[in-house]
GROMACS .gro file of C-alpha atoms in nm:
model
  189
    1PHE     CA    1   0.813   2.809  -0.339
    2ILE     CA    2   0.438   2.837  -0.262
    3ASP     CA    3   0.349   2.802  -0.632
    4ARG     CA    4   0.565   2.489  -0.659
    5VAL     CA    5   0.395   2.332  -0.354
    6LYS     CA    6   0.050   2.415  -0.495
    7ALA     CA    7   0.146   2.255  -0.828
    8GLN     CA    8   0.266   1.942  -0.647
    9GLN     CA    9  -0.058   1.924  -0.449
   10ARG     CA   10  -0.265   1.956  -0.770
   11ASN     CA   11  -0.072   1.664  -0.917
   12TRP     CA   12  -0.136   1.441  -0.614
   13ILE     CA   13  -0.488   1.531  -0.498
   14GLY     CA   14  -0.716   1.238  -0.571
   15ARG     CA   15  -0.432   1.023  -0.702
   16SER     CA   16  -0.391   0.670  -0.573
   17GLU     CA   17  -0.073   0.473  -0.617
   18GLY     CA   18  -0.123   0.117  -0.736
   19MET     CA   19  -0.136  -0.099  -1.045
   20GLU     CA   20  -0.375  -0.217  -1.312
   21VAL     CA   21  -0.451  -0.590  -1.325
   22ASP     CA   22  -0.616  -0.774  -1.613
   23PHE     CA   23  -0.872  -1.045  -1.537
   24SER     CA   24  -0.981  -1.245  -1.842
   25ILE     CA   25  -1.353  -1.305  -1.874
   26ASP     CA   26  -1.414  -1.678  -1.886
   27GLY     CA   27  -1.523  -1.808  -2.225
   28THR     CA   28  -1.454  -1.480  -2.408
   29ASP     CA   29  -1.166  -1.278  -2.549
   30GLU     CA   30  -1.263  -0.986  -2.324
   31VAL     CA   31  -1.044  -0.857  -2.042
   32LEU     CA   32  -1.167  -0.682  -1.731
   33LYS     CA   33  -0.909  -0.426  -1.620
   34VAL     CA   34  -0.907  -0.314  -1.257
   35PHE     CA   35  -0.697  -0.064  -1.066
   36THR     CA   36  -0.585  -0.166  -0.720
   37THR     CA   37  -0.381  -0.002  -0.449
   38ARG     CA   38  -0.353  -0.344  -0.282
   39PRO     CA   39  -0.198  -0.593  -0.527
   40ASP     CA   40  -0.094  -0.790  -0.219
   41THR     CA   41  -0.460  -0.896  -0.177
   42LEU     CA   42  -0.507  -1.051  -0.524
   43PHE     CA   43  -0.532  -1.403  -0.376
   44GLY     CA   44  -0.827  -1.281  -0.168
   45ALA     CA   45  -1.032  -1.154  -0.464
   46THR     CA   46  -1.343  -1.374  -0.456
   47TYR     CA   47  -1.567  -1.175  -0.692
   48MET     CA   48  -1.555  -0.879  -0.929
   49VAL     CA   49  -1.786  -0.578  -0.943
   50LEU     CA   50  -1.868  -0.357  -1.238
   51ALA     CA   51  -2.022  -0.013  -1.196
   52PRO     CA   52  -2.371  -0.011  -1.352
   53GLU     CA   53  -2.240   0.232  -1.618
   54HIS     CA   54  -1.941   0.016  -1.713
   55PRO     CA   55  -1.930  -0.050  -2.090
   56LEU     CA   56  -1.884  -0.427  -2.037
   57VAL     CA   57  -2.203  -0.472  -1.832
   58GLU     CA   58  -2.423  -0.557  -2.129
   59GLN     CA   59  -2.154  -0.775  -2.289
   60VAL     CA   60  -2.087  -0.990  -1.982
   61ALA     CA   61  -2.450  -1.038  -1.877
   62THR     CA   62  -2.549  -1.389  -1.976
   63PHE     CA   63  -2.877  -1.451  -2.154
   64ALA     CA   64  -3.031  -1.585  -1.832
   65GLN     CA   65  -2.928  -1.270  -1.639
   66GLN     CA   66  -2.991  -1.000  -1.902
   67ALA     CA   67  -3.334  -0.892  -1.773
   68ALA     CA   68  -3.219  -0.874  -1.410
   69VAL     CA   69  -2.905  -0.682  -1.505
   70LYS     CA   70  -3.098  -0.432  -1.722
   71ALA     CA   71  -3.352  -0.374  -1.444
   72TYR     CA   72  -3.074  -0.319  -1.189
   73VAL     CA   73  -2.887  -0.076  -1.416
   74ALA     CA   74  -3.210   0.122  -1.470
   75GLU     CA   75  -3.269   0.146  -1.091
   76ALA     CA   76  -2.907   0.247  -1.025
   77ALA     CA   77  -2.936   0.525  -1.285
   78LYS     CA   78  -3.204   0.690  -1.067
   79LYS     CA   79  -2.959   0.735  -0.777
   80SER     CA   80  -2.709   1.016  -0.735
   81GLU     CA   81  -2.343   0.942  -0.670
   82ILE     CA   82  -2.388   1.072  -0.317
   83GLU     CA   83  -2.674   0.826  -0.256
   84ARG     CA   84  -2.464   0.544  -0.397
   85MET     CA   85  -2.161   0.628  -0.183
   86THR     CA   86  -2.340   0.690   0.146
   87GLU     CA   87  -2.164   0.511   0.430
   88GLY     CA   88  -2.372   0.236   0.583
   89LYS     CA   89  -2.611   0.219   0.286
   90GLU     CA   90  -2.747  -0.131   0.231
   91LYS     CA   91  -2.552  -0.295  -0.049
   92THR     CA   92  -2.741  -0.388  -0.365
   93GLY     CA   93  -2.628  -0.572  -0.675
   94VAL     CA   94  -2.703  -0.838  -0.933
   95PHE     CA   95  -2.499  -1.132  -1.061
   96SER     CA   96  -2.411  -1.094  -1.430
   97GLY     CA   97  -2.395  -1.469  -1.491
   98ALA     CA   98  -2.033  -1.434  -1.607
   99TYR     CA   99  -1.703  -1.521  -1.442
  100ALA     CA  100  -1.359  -1.364  -1.445
  101VAL     CA  101  -1.038  -1.559  -1.403
  102ASN     CA  102  -0.813  -1.448  -1.118
  103PRO     CA  103  -0.466  -1.413  -1.277
  104VAL     CA  104  -0.274  -1.529  -0.968
  105ASN     CA  105  -0.454  -1.859  -0.908
  106ASP     CA  106  -0.673  -1.919  -1.218
  107GLU     CA  107  -0.987  -1.941  -1.002
  108LYS     CA  108  -1.314  -1.842  -1.167
  109ILE     CA  109  -1.483  -1.568  -0.969
  110PRO     CA  110  -1.832  -1.427  -1.033
  111ILE     CA  111  -1.880  -1.085  -1.190
  112TRP     CA  112  -2.147  -0.873  -1.021
  113VAL     CA  113  -2.293  -0.534  -1.105
  114ALA     CA  114  -2.332  -0.309  -0.801
  115ASP     CA  115  -2.385   0.061  -0.745
  116TYR     CA  116  -2.122   0.095  -0.472
  117VAL     CA  117  -1.861   0.094  -0.751
  118MET     CA  118  -1.828   0.421  -0.942
  119MET     CA  119  -1.730   0.460  -1.304
  120GLY     CA  120  -1.528   0.771  -1.214
  121TYR     CA  121  -1.283   0.589  -0.986
  122GLY     CA  122  -1.013   0.373  -1.141
  123THR     CA  123  -1.158   0.168  -1.425
  124GLY     CA  124  -1.517   0.140  -1.296
  125ALA     CA  125  -1.449  -0.220  -1.199
  126ILE     CA  126  -1.301  -0.370  -0.885
  127MET     CA  127  -1.160  -0.696  -0.766
  128ALA     CA  128  -1.354  -0.749  -0.445
  129VAL     CA  129  -1.151  -0.863  -0.146
  130PRO     CA  130  -1.415  -0.893   0.126
  131ALA     CA  131  -1.176  -1.001   0.401
  132HIS     CA  132  -0.990  -0.671   0.374
  133ASP     CA  133  -1.240  -0.410   0.255
  134THR     CA  134  -1.544  -0.300   0.455
  135ARG     CA  135  -1.777  -0.240   0.159
  136ASP     CA  136  -1.676  -0.569  -0.006
  137PHE     CA  137  -1.727  -0.749   0.327
  138GLU     CA  138  -2.081  -0.610   0.364
  139PHE     CA  139  -2.165  -0.707   0.006
  140ALA     CA  140  -2.017  -1.058   0.034
  141THR     CA  141  -2.198  -1.117   0.363
  142LYS     CA  142  -2.530  -1.007   0.218
  143PHE     CA  143  -2.498  -1.222  -0.095
  144GLY     CA  144  -2.322  -1.523   0.061
  145LEU     CA  145  -1.998  -1.481  -0.134
  146PRO     CA  146  -1.667  -1.634  -0.016
  147ILE     CA  147  -1.440  -1.441   0.217
  148VAL     CA  148  -1.072  -1.540   0.212
  149GLN     CA  149  -0.820  -1.395   0.454
  150VAL     CA  150  -0.493  -1.299   0.285
  151VAL     CA  151  -0.347  -1.051   0.536
  152GLN     CA  152  -0.265  -1.153   0.893
  153PRO     CA  153  -0.303  -0.854   1.126
  154PRO     CA  154  -0.114  -0.809   1.454
  155GLU     CA  155  -0.213  -1.049   1.732
  156GLY     CA  156  -0.548  -0.966   1.889
  157VAL     CA  157  -0.683  -0.783   1.583
  158ASP     CA  158  -0.972  -0.936   1.387
  159TRP     CA  159  -0.875  -1.012   1.026
  160ARG     CA  160  -1.228  -0.951   0.890
  161GLY     CA  161  -1.230  -0.605   0.741
  162PHE     CA  162  -0.863  -0.553   0.829
  163VAL     CA  163  -0.729  -0.297   0.580
  164ASP     CA  164  -0.384  -0.216   0.715
  165ASP     CA  165  -0.044  -0.375   0.656
  166GLY     CA  166   0.026  -0.722   0.790
  167ILE     CA  167   0.174  -1.055   0.686
  168ALA     CA  168   0.063  -1.246   0.374
  169VAL     CA  169  -0.133  -1.569   0.429
  170ASN     CA  170  -0.322  -1.791   0.182
  171SER     CA  171  -0.119  -1.622  -0.092
  172GLY     CA  172   0.083  -1.904  -0.245
  173PRO     CA  173   0.454  -1.828  -0.286
  174TYR     CA  174   0.411  -1.488  -0.118
  175ASN     CA  175   0.309  -1.629   0.222
  176GLY     CA  176   0.504  -1.474   0.508
  177LEU     CA  177   0.592  -1.151   0.329
  178THR     CA  178   0.506  -0.818   0.487
  179THR     CA  179   0.256  -0.606   0.294
  180PRO     CA  180   0.523  -0.366   0.157
  181GLU     CA  181   0.747  -0.659   0.051
  182PHE     CA  182   0.454  -0.839  -0.112
  183LYS     CA  183   0.346  -0.527  -0.304
  184LYS     CA  184   0.698  -0.482  -0.445
  185ARG     CA  185   0.738  -0.848  -0.536
  186ILE     CA  186   0.398  -0.904  -0.701
  187THR     CA  187   0.426  -0.577  -0.893
  188ALA     CA  188   0.764  -0.691  -1.028
  189ASP     CA  189   0.628  -1.039  -1.106
   0.00000   0.00000   0.00000
């Protein structure tokens, strides 16, 4: 029995349950694949972030942004993962010049390169939902990026940075669904 429990733990440690979502890169045939545990927040994705080591960084950087992106990637390479992940660390990043297309609403959202995203987690790219993720909120606030609420928390709880279950808002045909219902429905869709 103990061996079976240990085997089950090995299979689950570090594993997140979620789904992969493809965002097309505007004006190209490239696709930016992200892993998310919160597909119910897709309507709140207002920008994308690539880890500095992501293989698409050089490809998506526009001519006008290439020098800035290369300089940022070089600086990020000097930091350890621990330095990059430190809680409360000031967020840094650079705009790539490119845009991804949000698959749920066809909105073009900017693609950034930032060292708070790690290549070793998921796909090394995230859909940033600043209304419902603390790190994304700090980054969006610093760089003046849009923040769209898509989860309504219980009464009296601030929606900014709210990461728990709630009711879908600003989410098109999914408005009014609870987080678990929304996750099931959008995953099926």
